[in-house]
Short mmCIF file of C-alpha atoms in Angstrom, two decimals:
data_model
loop_
_atom_site.label_atom_id
_atom_site.label_comp_id
_atom_site.label_asym_id
_atom_site.label_seq_id
_atom_site.Cartn_x
_atom_site.Cartn_y
_atom_site.Cartn_z
CA MET A 1 185.19 58.81 146.32
CA ILE A 2 188.53 59.15 144.93
CA ARG A 3 190.95 59.73 147.31
CA PHE A 4 194.66 60.98 146.74
CA ASN A 5 197.33 58.17 148.09
CA GLY A 6 200.57 60.20 147.12
CA PHE A 7 202.79 60.19 144.16
CA ASP A 8 205.16 58.10 142.47
CA THR A 9 208.08 60.41 141.12
CA SER A 10 210.53 57.70 140.83
CA GLY A 11 210.60 56.96 137.33
CA LEU A 12 210.04 60.24 136.25
CA LEU A 13 213.08 61.90 138.14
CA ARG A 14 215.45 58.83 136.78
CA SER A 15 214.30 59.78 133.47
CA VAL A 16 214.30 63.78 133.77
CA ALA A 17 217.46 63.94 135.74
CA THR A 18 219.53 61.63 133.00
CA LEU A 19 217.81 63.53 130.16
CA ALA A 20 218.96 66.72 132.15
CA LEU A 21 222.33 65.55 133.03
CA ALA A 22 222.98 64.32 129.61
CA ALA A 23 222.56 67.82 128.23
CA ALA A 24 224.78 69.51 130.80
CA MET A 25 227.68 66.94 129.49
CA THR A 26 227.88 67.76 125.68
CA THR A 27 230.33 70.45 126.55
CA VAL A 28 232.63 67.95 128.47
CA VAL A 29 234.65 66.74 126.01
CA LEU A 30 238.51 68.08 125.23
CA ALA A 31 238.58 70.64 122.64
CA ASP A 32 239.72 70.90 119.45
CA ALA A 33 240.60 74.59 117.83
CA ASP A 34 236.83 74.83 116.51
CA ALA A 35 235.65 73.88 119.84
CA GLN A 36 237.89 76.31 121.71
CA ARG A 37 236.28 78.91 119.06
CA ARG A 38 232.80 78.03 120.00
CA ASN A 39 233.66 78.69 123.85
CA ARG A 40 235.11 81.92 123.54
CA ASP A 41 231.66 82.92 121.89
CA GLN A 42 229.84 81.12 125.12
CA GLU A 43 232.55 82.78 127.79
CA GLU A 44 231.36 86.22 125.88
CA GLU A 45 227.72 85.54 126.29
CA ASN A 46 227.96 84.34 129.97
CA ASP A 47 229.73 87.33 130.98
CA GLY A 48 233.30 85.99 129.78
CA ALA A 49 233.23 83.43 132.08
CA ASP A 50 236.05 80.81 131.19
CA ARG A 51 234.31 77.51 129.69
CA THR A 52 237.56 75.62 128.36
CA PHE A 53 238.78 72.70 130.05
CA THR A 54 242.55 72.30 130.79
CA ALA A 55 244.70 69.11 129.04
CA ARG A 56 245.03 67.67 133.05
CA VAL A 57 241.30 68.42 133.79
CA GLY A 58 239.82 67.20 130.73
CA GLU A 59 241.70 63.78 130.96
CA ILE A 60 240.04 63.20 134.27
CA VAL A 61 236.67 64.06 133.28
CA LEU A 62 236.76 62.04 129.90
CA GLU A 63 237.81 59.09 131.89
CA ALA A 64 234.46 59.50 134.63
CA GLN A 65 232.61 59.68 131.97
CA GLU A 66 234.00 56.50 130.23
CA GLN A 67 233.43 55.16 133.84
CA GLN A 68 229.75 56.22 133.99
CA SER A 69 228.75 55.14 130.34
CA ASN A 70 229.92 51.38 132.09
CA ASP A 71 227.92 52.11 134.97
CA GLN A 72 231.01 52.36 137.44
CA PHE A 73 229.90 55.16 139.31
CA THR A 74 231.93 54.53 142.49
CA ALA A 75 235.20 54.47 140.34
CA SER A 76 234.05 57.78 138.67
CA ILE A 77 233.48 59.18 142.26
CA GLU A 78 236.85 59.12 143.14
CA THR A 79 238.20 60.04 139.79
CA LEU A 80 235.92 63.23 139.77
CA ASN A 81 237.63 63.31 143.21
CA ARG A 82 240.78 64.10 142.27
CA ALA A 83 239.91 66.35 139.81
CA LEU A 84 238.02 68.62 142.32
CA ALA A 85 241.17 68.62 144.35
CA ILE A 86 243.24 70.48 141.97
CA SER A 87 243.99 73.89 143.01
CA ASP A 88 243.88 75.64 140.10
CA ILE A 89 240.68 74.14 138.57
CA ASN A 90 238.56 77.15 136.92
CA PRO A 91 234.92 77.36 137.94
CA TYR A 92 233.47 75.68 134.49
CA GLU A 93 235.92 72.83 135.24
CA ARG A 94 234.49 72.49 139.16
CA SER A 95 230.94 72.76 137.59
CA ILE A 96 231.36 70.13 135.58
CA CYS A 97 232.93 67.59 137.82
CA LEU A 98 230.16 68.95 140.37
CA GLN A 99 227.61 68.15 138.00
CA LEU A 100 229.12 64.52 136.98
CA ARG A 101 229.57 63.82 140.65
CA GLY A 102 226.37 64.58 141.36
CA ARG A 103 224.98 61.86 138.81
CA ALA A 104 227.10 59.66 140.09
CA TYR A 105 225.61 59.82 143.72
CA TYR A 106 222.29 59.83 142.83
CA GLU A 107 222.78 56.56 140.51
CA THR A 108 224.34 55.30 143.94
CA GLU A 109 221.01 55.81 145.96
CA ARG A 110 223.07 59.38 148.01
CA SER A 111 220.21 61.94 146.97
CA THR A 112 221.85 64.32 149.68
CA GLN A 113 225.23 64.34 148.50
CA ALA A 114 223.77 64.73 144.82
CA VAL A 115 221.28 67.53 146.01
CA GLN A 116 225.01 69.32 147.40
CA ASP A 117 227.27 68.79 144.31
CA TRP A 118 224.37 70.40 142.25
CA GLN A 119 223.49 72.61 144.64
CA ALA A 120 227.62 73.52 144.45
CA ALA A 121 227.77 73.23 140.27
CA ILE A 122 225.10 76.41 140.83
CA ALA A 123 227.01 78.09 142.81
CA THR A 124 230.51 78.17 140.90
CA GLY A 125 228.56 81.05 138.66
CA ALA A 126 229.72 79.03 135.57
CA MET A 127 226.72 77.58 134.35
CA LEU A 128 224.97 78.75 131.51
CA PRO A 129 220.80 80.07 132.53
CA GLU A 130 219.70 77.48 130.74
CA GLU A 131 221.87 74.41 132.65
CA ILE A 132 220.95 76.51 135.80
CA VAL A 133 216.81 75.89 134.76
CA ASN A 134 217.95 72.05 134.21
CA MET A 135 219.83 71.48 137.12
CA ARG A 136 217.01 73.28 139.82
CA ILE A 137 214.37 70.87 138.31
CA ASN A 138 216.55 67.91 138.61
CA ILE A 139 217.38 69.32 142.23
CA GLY A 140 213.60 70.15 143.38
CA GLN A 141 212.75 66.47 141.98
CA LEU A 142 214.88 64.51 143.94
CA LEU A 143 214.19 66.93 146.99
CA ILE A 144 210.72 65.98 146.35
CA ALA A 145 211.31 62.51 145.83
CA ASN A 146 213.01 62.74 149.39
CA GLU A 147 209.91 63.93 151.06
CA GLN A 148 211.45 67.69 151.34
CA TYR A 149 208.72 68.87 149.47
CA ASN A 150 209.24 72.52 150.20
CA GLU A 151 212.40 72.59 149.53
CA GLY A 152 211.69 70.99 146.39
CA ILE A 153 209.14 73.24 145.43
CA ARG A 154 211.17 76.22 146.22
CA SER A 155 213.77 74.76 143.63
CA LEU A 156 211.40 74.27 140.94
CA GLU A 157 210.04 77.61 140.97
CA GLN A 158 213.39 79.43 141.40
CA ALA A 159 213.75 77.04 137.79
CA VAL A 160 210.86 78.95 136.96
CA GLU A 161 211.52 82.62 137.84
CA MET A 162 214.65 81.94 135.70
CA GLY A 163 213.67 79.97 132.67
CA GLY A 164 210.34 82.14 132.31
CA GLU A 165 207.51 80.62 130.43
CA SER A 166 209.46 77.97 128.37
CA ALA A 167 210.63 76.46 131.41
CA VAL A 168 206.92 75.37 132.60
CA ASN A 169 206.03 72.53 130.72
CA VAL A 170 203.53 69.46 131.87
CA GLY A 171 206.08 67.94 133.44
CA VAL A 172 207.29 70.84 135.76
CA ALA A 173 203.91 71.81 136.21
CA ARG A 174 202.67 68.77 137.30
CA MET A 175 205.68 68.36 139.82
CA LEU A 176 204.88 71.55 141.31
CA ALA A 177 201.34 70.60 141.73
CA GLN A 178 202.06 66.99 143.59
CA ALA A 179 204.64 68.64 146.02
CA TYR A 180 202.24 71.38 147.01
CA GLY A 181 199.61 68.66 147.67
CA GLN A 182 202.28 66.38 149.02
CA ALA A 183 202.80 69.43 151.75
CA GLU A 184 199.40 69.96 152.21
CA ARG A 185 199.15 73.72 150.42
CA TYR A 186 196.54 72.93 148.85
CA ARG A 187 195.37 76.57 147.99
CA ASP A 188 199.05 77.43 146.72
CA GLY A 189 199.39 74.49 144.74
CA LEU A 190 195.92 74.75 142.80
CA ARG A 191 197.48 77.25 140.34
CA TRP A 192 200.19 74.45 139.41
CA ALA A 193 197.32 72.02 139.06
CA GLU A 194 195.31 73.81 136.82
CA ARG A 195 197.95 74.80 134.99
CA PHE A 196 199.09 71.45 134.29
CA TRP A 197 195.21 70.54 133.52
CA GLU A 198 195.80 73.09 130.82
CA LEU A 199 198.76 72.35 129.27
CA ARG A 200 197.63 68.27 129.14
CA PRO A 201 195.87 67.69 125.77
CA ALA A 202 192.64 66.44 126.80
CA ALA A 203 193.25 63.04 124.63
CA GLU A 204 196.32 62.73 126.88
CA ARG A 205 194.97 62.64 129.97
CA THR A 206 195.23 60.05 132.38
CA ARG A 207 193.26 58.70 135.10
CA GLY A 208 196.15 59.90 137.34
CA ASP A 209 195.76 63.51 135.50
CA TYR A 210 191.91 63.23 136.41
CA SER A 211 192.83 62.09 140.19
CA LEU A 212 194.99 64.66 141.26
CA MET A 213 192.53 67.40 140.46
CA LEU A 214 189.57 65.66 141.69
CA PHE A 215 192.07 65.68 144.76
CA TYR A 216 192.64 69.05 144.89
CA TYR A 217 188.79 70.43 144.36
CA GLN A 218 188.18 67.75 147.70
CA GLN A 219 190.49 69.37 149.63
CA LEU A 220 189.56 73.11 148.63
CA ASP A 221 185.71 71.76 149.36
CA ASP A 222 185.11 73.07 145.33
CA VAL A 223 181.79 70.87 144.63
CA PRO A 224 181.33 72.35 141.35
CA ASN A 225 185.04 71.68 139.80
CA GLN A 226 184.95 68.02 141.45
CA PHE A 227 181.21 67.32 139.58
CA ARG A 228 183.05 68.42 136.28
CA ILE A 229 186.10 66.32 136.60
CA ILE A 230 184.01 63.23 138.08
CA GLU A 231 181.78 63.84 135.24
CA GLY A 232 184.68 64.13 132.62
CA MET A 233 185.86 60.36 134.01
CA VAL A 234 182.53 58.91 133.25
CA ALA A 235 182.36 60.32 130.03
CA ARG A 236 185.70 59.47 129.33
CA TRP A 237 185.69 55.72 130.44
CA PRO A 238 182.12 55.21 130.85
CA THR A 239 182.26 51.73 131.65
CA GLU A 240 184.27 51.74 134.79
CA LYS A 241 182.35 51.11 138.20
CA ASN A 242 184.80 53.78 140.09
CA ASN A 243 184.12 56.48 138.16
CA TRP A 244 180.52 55.68 138.77
CA ARG A 245 180.90 55.14 142.32
CA SER A 246 182.62 58.53 142.67
CA TYR A 247 179.81 59.96 140.75
CA ALA A 248 177.24 58.53 143.00
CA SER A 249 178.81 59.16 146.31
CA LEU A 250 179.37 62.66 145.09
CA LEU A 251 175.61 62.99 144.21
CA ALA A 252 174.76 61.53 147.48
CA GLN A 253 177.08 63.98 149.65
CA THR A 254 175.66 67.18 147.96
CA GLY A 255 172.20 66.20 148.86
CA ARG A 256 171.22 64.87 145.31
CA GLU A 257 169.94 61.08 146.50
CA GLU A 258 167.67 60.64 143.58
CA ASP A 259 170.42 61.65 141.36
CA ALA A 260 172.50 59.19 143.30
CA PHE A 261 169.91 56.42 142.39
CA GLU A 262 169.70 56.93 138.89
CA ALA A 263 173.54 56.86 138.48
CA ASN A 264 173.66 53.51 140.59
CA LYS A 265 170.39 52.07 139.04
CA ILE A 266 172.85 52.77 135.33
CA MET A 267 175.38 50.63 137.34
CA TYR A 268 173.33 47.85 137.95
CA ILE A 269 171.47 47.68 134.23
CA ASN A 270 174.74 47.45 132.91
CA GLY A 271 176.29 45.10 135.05
CA MET A 272 178.71 46.78 136.58
CA LEU A 273 177.58 45.86 140.40
CA THR A 274 179.12 42.61 141.33
CA GLU A 275 179.49 42.63 145.00
CA SER A 276 176.82 41.83 147.22
CA ARG A 277 176.61 44.66 149.43
CA GLU A 278 176.41 46.88 146.03
CA ILE A 279 173.38 44.94 144.97
CA VAL A 280 171.83 45.23 148.23
CA ALA A 281 172.26 49.02 148.41
CA VAL A 282 171.02 49.15 145.13
CA ALA A 283 167.85 47.24 146.08
CA GLN A 284 167.52 49.58 149.56
CA TYR A 285 167.80 52.76 146.90
CA TYR A 286 164.53 51.57 145.60
CA SER A 287 162.67 50.62 148.71
CA TYR A 288 163.63 54.31 150.00
CA TYR A 289 162.29 55.85 147.00
CA GLU A 290 158.87 53.88 147.69
CA TYR A 291 159.98 51.51 144.59
CA PRO A 292 159.83 48.83 147.39
CA TYR A 293 158.34 45.97 144.61
CA ARG A 294 161.47 46.90 142.02
CA GLY A 295 163.97 46.32 144.79
CA ALA A 296 162.12 43.06 146.41
CA VAL A 297 162.31 41.96 142.48
CA ILE A 298 166.25 42.58 142.33
CA LEU A 299 167.34 41.39 145.73
CA GLU A 300 165.15 37.86 145.34
CA ARG A 301 166.99 37.32 141.85
CA GLU A 302 170.07 37.80 143.31
CA LEU A 303 169.50 36.05 146.11
CA ASN A 304 168.48 32.88 144.55
CA ALA A 305 170.89 33.76 141.64
CA GLY A 306 173.72 33.33 145.05
CA ALA A 307 175.25 36.91 143.93
CA VAL A 308 173.83 38.02 147.39
CA GLU A 309 174.74 36.51 150.71
CA ARG A 310 171.63 34.75 152.19
CA THR A 311 172.02 36.25 155.50
CA ARG A 312 169.52 37.23 158.07
CA GLU A 313 169.94 40.95 157.25
CA ASN A 314 169.24 40.26 153.44
CA LEU A 315 166.55 38.51 154.13
CA GLN A 316 165.00 40.52 156.62
CA LEU A 317 164.91 43.36 154.10
CA LEU A 318 163.96 41.40 151.25
CA SER A 319 161.09 40.75 153.83
CA ASN A 320 160.63 44.05 154.67
CA MET A 321 160.32 45.11 150.81
CA TRP A 322 157.53 42.37 149.91
CA ARG A 323 155.75 43.82 153.11
CA GLN A 324 155.92 47.52 152.05
CA ALA A 325 154.87 46.47 148.44
CA ARG A 326 151.91 44.63 150.41
CA GLU A 327 152.76 41.53 148.57
CA TRP A 328 152.30 39.29 151.23
CA GLU A 329 152.14 36.14 149.29
CA ARG A 330 155.61 36.85 148.13
CA ALA A 331 156.68 37.50 151.91
CA ILE A 332 155.65 34.40 153.26
CA PRO A 333 158.26 32.14 152.46
CA VAL A 334 160.87 34.58 153.11
CA LEU A 335 159.53 35.40 156.92
CA ARG A 336 158.99 31.81 157.03
CA GLN A 337 162.63 30.74 156.35
CA LEU A 338 163.64 33.39 158.38
CA ALA A 339 161.63 32.97 161.34
CA GLN A 340 162.85 29.06 161.57
CA MET A 341 166.73 30.58 160.54
CA THR A 342 166.47 32.88 163.61
CA GLY A 343 163.87 31.79 166.61
CA ASP A 344 163.28 35.04 167.01
CA GLY A 345 159.78 36.00 168.50
CA ASP A 346 160.03 39.50 166.55
CA ASP A 347 160.13 37.23 163.28
CA TYR A 348 157.17 35.11 163.90
CA LEU A 349 155.08 38.13 164.86
CA LYS A 350 155.72 39.52 161.20
CA LEU A 351 155.00 35.60 159.49
CA ALA A 352 151.68 36.00 161.62
CA GLU A 353 150.80 39.44 160.40
CA ALA A 354 151.66 38.13 156.71
CA LEU A 355 149.50 35.42 157.12
CA TYR A 356 146.72 37.73 158.60
CA GLN A 357 146.73 39.49 155.78
CA GLN A 358 146.45 36.16 153.75
CA ARG A 359 143.31 35.19 155.62
CA GLN A 360 145.51 32.04 156.56
CA MET A 361 143.76 32.30 159.92
CA ALA A 362 144.60 29.03 160.90
CA GLU A 363 148.42 29.56 160.40
CA ALA A 364 148.20 33.07 161.37
CA GLU A 365 147.20 31.72 165.16
CA ASP A 366 149.80 29.40 165.21
CA ALA A 367 152.20 31.84 164.31
CA PHE A 368 151.29 34.41 166.87
CA GLN A 369 151.57 32.12 169.81
CA GLU A 370 154.74 31.32 168.68
CA ALA A 371 155.53 34.70 168.71
CA LEU A 372 154.60 35.12 172.00
CA ASN A 373 156.10 31.66 173.49
CA ARG A 374 159.03 32.84 171.73
CA GLY A 375 159.05 36.59 173.48
CA GLY A 376 161.81 39.48 172.78
CA LEU A 377 158.47 41.40 171.54
CA ASP A 378 158.70 45.22 171.54
CA ARG A 379 154.85 45.59 172.11
CA PRO A 380 153.62 41.88 173.02
CA GLY A 381 149.88 43.56 174.11
CA THR A 382 149.87 44.35 170.36
CA ALA A 383 150.49 40.94 169.89
CA TRP A 384 147.86 39.62 172.04
CA THR A 385 145.36 41.92 170.53
CA LEU A 386 146.00 40.69 166.86
CA LEU A 387 145.82 36.88 168.33
CA GLY A 388 142.03 37.61 169.57
CA ASN A 389 141.34 39.15 166.22
CA VAL A 390 142.17 36.29 164.38
CA ARG A 391 140.49 33.84 167.08
CA GLN A 392 137.16 36.12 166.67
CA GLU A 393 137.85 35.51 162.86
CA LEU A 394 137.87 32.00 163.34
CA GLY A 395 134.61 31.81 165.73
CA ARG A 396 136.41 31.07 168.84
CA THR A 397 135.26 33.47 171.13
CA ASP A 398 136.21 32.22 174.41
CA ALA A 399 139.69 31.91 173.12
CA ALA A 400 139.22 35.36 171.76
CA LEU A 401 138.42 36.98 174.90
CA ALA A 402 141.26 35.21 177.09
CA ALA A 403 143.66 37.02 174.17
CA PHE A 404 142.22 40.56 174.48
CA ARG A 405 142.08 40.20 178.20
CA GLU A 406 146.11 39.31 178.10
CA GLY A 407 146.30 42.67 175.66
CA ALA A 408 144.25 44.92 177.90
CA ARG A 409 146.91 44.82 180.15
CA TYR A 410 149.42 46.46 178.32
CA PRO A 411 148.74 50.59 178.47
CA TYR A 412 149.46 51.08 174.78
CA SER A 413 147.09 47.95 174.11
CA ARG A 414 144.30 48.45 176.19
CA THR A 415 141.66 50.74 175.20
CA THR A 416 141.70 48.13 171.73
CA ALA A 417 141.39 45.16 173.53
CA ASN A 418 138.92 46.65 176.17
CA GLY A 419 137.13 47.89 172.93
CA TRP A 420 136.93 44.07 171.48
CA ILE A 421 135.99 43.01 174.91
CA THR A 422 132.84 45.16 174.92
CA PHE A 423 132.25 44.21 171.84
CA ILE A 424 131.91 40.67 172.40
CA THR A 425 130.05 41.25 175.53
CA ASN A 426 127.60 42.96 174.01
CA GLN A 427 127.41 40.54 171.43
CA ARG A 428 126.46 37.58 173.33
CA ALA A 429 124.14 39.73 175.47
CA ALA A 430 122.16 41.18 172.03
CA ALA A 431 122.16 37.13 171.33
CA ALA A 432 120.96 35.86 174.16
CA ASP A 433 118.02 38.92 174.40
CA ARG A 434 117.35 37.61 170.73
CA VAL A 435 116.95 34.08 172.02
CA ARG A 436 114.80 35.26 174.43
CA ILE A 437 112.41 37.59 172.23
CA ARG A 438 112.28 34.72 169.91
CA GLU A 439 111.18 32.49 172.81
CA ARG A 440 108.21 34.99 173.86
CA VAL A 441 107.10 35.18 170.40
CA ARG A 442 106.65 31.50 170.07
CA LEU A 443 105.21 30.78 173.45
CA ASP A 444 102.38 33.59 172.17
CA GLU A 445 102.19 32.29 168.96
CA CYS A 446 101.44 28.75 170.61
CA ARG A 447 99.18 30.05 172.96
CA PHE A 448 96.99 31.65 170.54
CA ALA A 449 97.32 28.46 168.20
CA VAL A 450 96.16 26.15 171.32
CA GLU A 451 93.28 28.28 172.49
CA ASP A 452 91.59 28.66 168.61
CA LEU A 453 92.21 24.73 168.21
CA ARG A 454 90.48 24.19 171.07
CA GLU A 455 87.45 26.38 170.18
CA THR A 456 87.18 24.63 167.32
CA ALA A 457 87.32 21.19 168.89
CA THR A 458 84.60 22.17 171.47
CA LEU A 459 82.34 23.29 168.31
CA LEU A 460 83.09 20.42 165.98
CA GLY A 461 82.81 18.03 169.42
CA ASP A 462 86.26 16.37 168.81
CA VAL A 463 86.19 14.60 172.62
CA ASP A 464 87.62 11.15 173.20
CA GLU A 465 86.11 8.53 175.36
CA ASN A 466 86.70 10.37 178.45
CA GLY A 467 84.77 12.92 176.91
CA ARG A 468 87.82 15.22 177.00
CA ILE A 469 88.55 17.55 174.07
CA VAL A 470 91.43 16.18 171.63
CA ILE A 471 93.23 18.81 169.72
CA ASP A 472 96.76 18.12 167.06
CA VAL A 473 99.42 20.42 168.65
CA PRO A 474 101.62 22.55 165.79
CA ASN A 475 105.28 20.64 166.03
CA ASN A 476 106.45 24.10 167.17
CA CYS A 477 104.46 23.84 170.10
CA THR A 478 104.60 20.16 171.37
CA ASP A 479 107.04 21.01 173.95
CA LEU A 480 104.80 23.45 175.75
CA TYR A 481 101.28 21.74 175.08
CA ASN A 482 99.71 18.19 174.87
CA GLN A 483 97.39 16.71 173.14
CA TYR A 484 94.57 18.05 175.25
CA GLY A 485 96.08 21.73 175.36
CA GLU A 486 97.24 21.54 178.60
CA ARG A 487 100.55 23.70 179.36
CA LEU A 488 103.16 20.81 179.97
CA ASN A 489 105.62 23.32 181.80
CA GLN A 490 104.13 26.48 183.53
CA ASN A 491 107.71 28.11 184.32
CA VAL A 492 108.82 27.48 180.11
CA ALA A 493 105.44 28.34 178.90
CA GLU A 494 105.36 31.80 180.60
CA GLY A 495 108.84 32.24 179.09
CA GLU A 496 110.63 33.06 182.85
CA GLU A 497 113.84 31.07 181.42
CA ALA A 498 115.68 30.64 178.18
CA PRO A 499 117.56 27.99 177.05
CA ALA A 500 120.83 28.53 178.07
CA GLU A 501 121.92 25.99 174.68
CA ALA A 502 120.46 28.01 172.67
CA ALA A 503 121.60 31.76 173.87
CA GLU A 504 125.18 30.06 173.53
CA ASP A 505 124.20 28.95 169.99
CA ASP A 506 122.72 31.92 168.53
CA THR A 507 126.30 33.79 169.89
CA GLU A 508 128.84 31.32 168.32
CA SER A 509 126.90 31.82 164.90
CA ASP A 510 126.63 35.78 165.19
CA ALA A 511 130.31 35.64 165.65
CA GLY A 512 130.78 33.39 162.87
#
């Protein structure tokens, strides 16, 4: 937002004061006959006041004028002091001497004495109204330059009151607006600021003019007029970043965040944003308004170009935007760099989650374990549970159970971890039951097959030299029956035990 840092009146003061004084000094000459006649006419217009020089005073004034024309201001003060010391000096002569001496004081940077002389010149009653108006403007401006704002305002407004509408020009209106602003009398000064704005042709308005108006509207919380001024600045100088930044800032302050986002986009597209923090802010805007992919593309490009600093914070922002956009493949290199840079457990955890999303299970397991080893996690129970999931998918059931048991130690992850423990336990039990059922079926099938074979052999008389019946035992039954159809192991034959190895192999197969 544009802020107002004060007014520079020094140049304008010297210019206006010199011109006004020059106008006042045009009558300071030794009058010839024609001049004496004109002065008599002026006297009649000025209630008969004597506006002529005596020869004695006139010579001194001419000497002082000559000295001032040669920049001998200190010498001119001494010269004018001689004239002012004359006992019978008339009011007109006194007013001219005081005006000239006031100018000399001003040029030698004795502003207090200058103001005193000019006020004394007015007090003589010998000055014409137009001269008084010009003098009060000079006095007011000098007081303002000396930070006597209220006194300066009073002098300027006296000039306006005496001079009427013709006394209010662009310079006077602007001086009054500036003085009221410096005096922090914003509501009183607004009428002069707006009067100045009306008097200044639109084509001639400068940045300082816009800043002055914006300052007043800011102080008075006049938001509609703030927008009017800032939008005018943007239209007048569309390529200047500060105008757009002020516009975007005001939009944000008034709750128009999406419009502020659009303004920032325009600045970025037009190459106005060159500072790292500005580009980062634009990327954050994209992320905030659910365009994380676009924000991440911008931030990654500017990081690679060196326009944005490769700090931890900026890398975290980039990785978060890729994750928000569910661009896990692009997030992984950034997360890996970030984890190596910081060594923080939380950064390794984010890397592990991205690897898990990309189904890179072996690397995900290592990253989860690294995150837990480094510590500092907000929710370690969740990390243990995720590690259990990875191990389960890798078919490492025992290791998965160990991870789930760790996760069950924390209240917030206990339900999920215990659910997995129950699932794996039930899966193992079901696998063992399937092994036993398959073995029972095999036992029954082998028993029936052997019995059939014995009956057939008996009918056919297939016996050995000892008269014993001989059969061809099926291959899947040779561990149960011999060639005579006799059971080899009573317990196994009856299916009272199932091979432990078979049950375990079946469990691992189902887990995979």
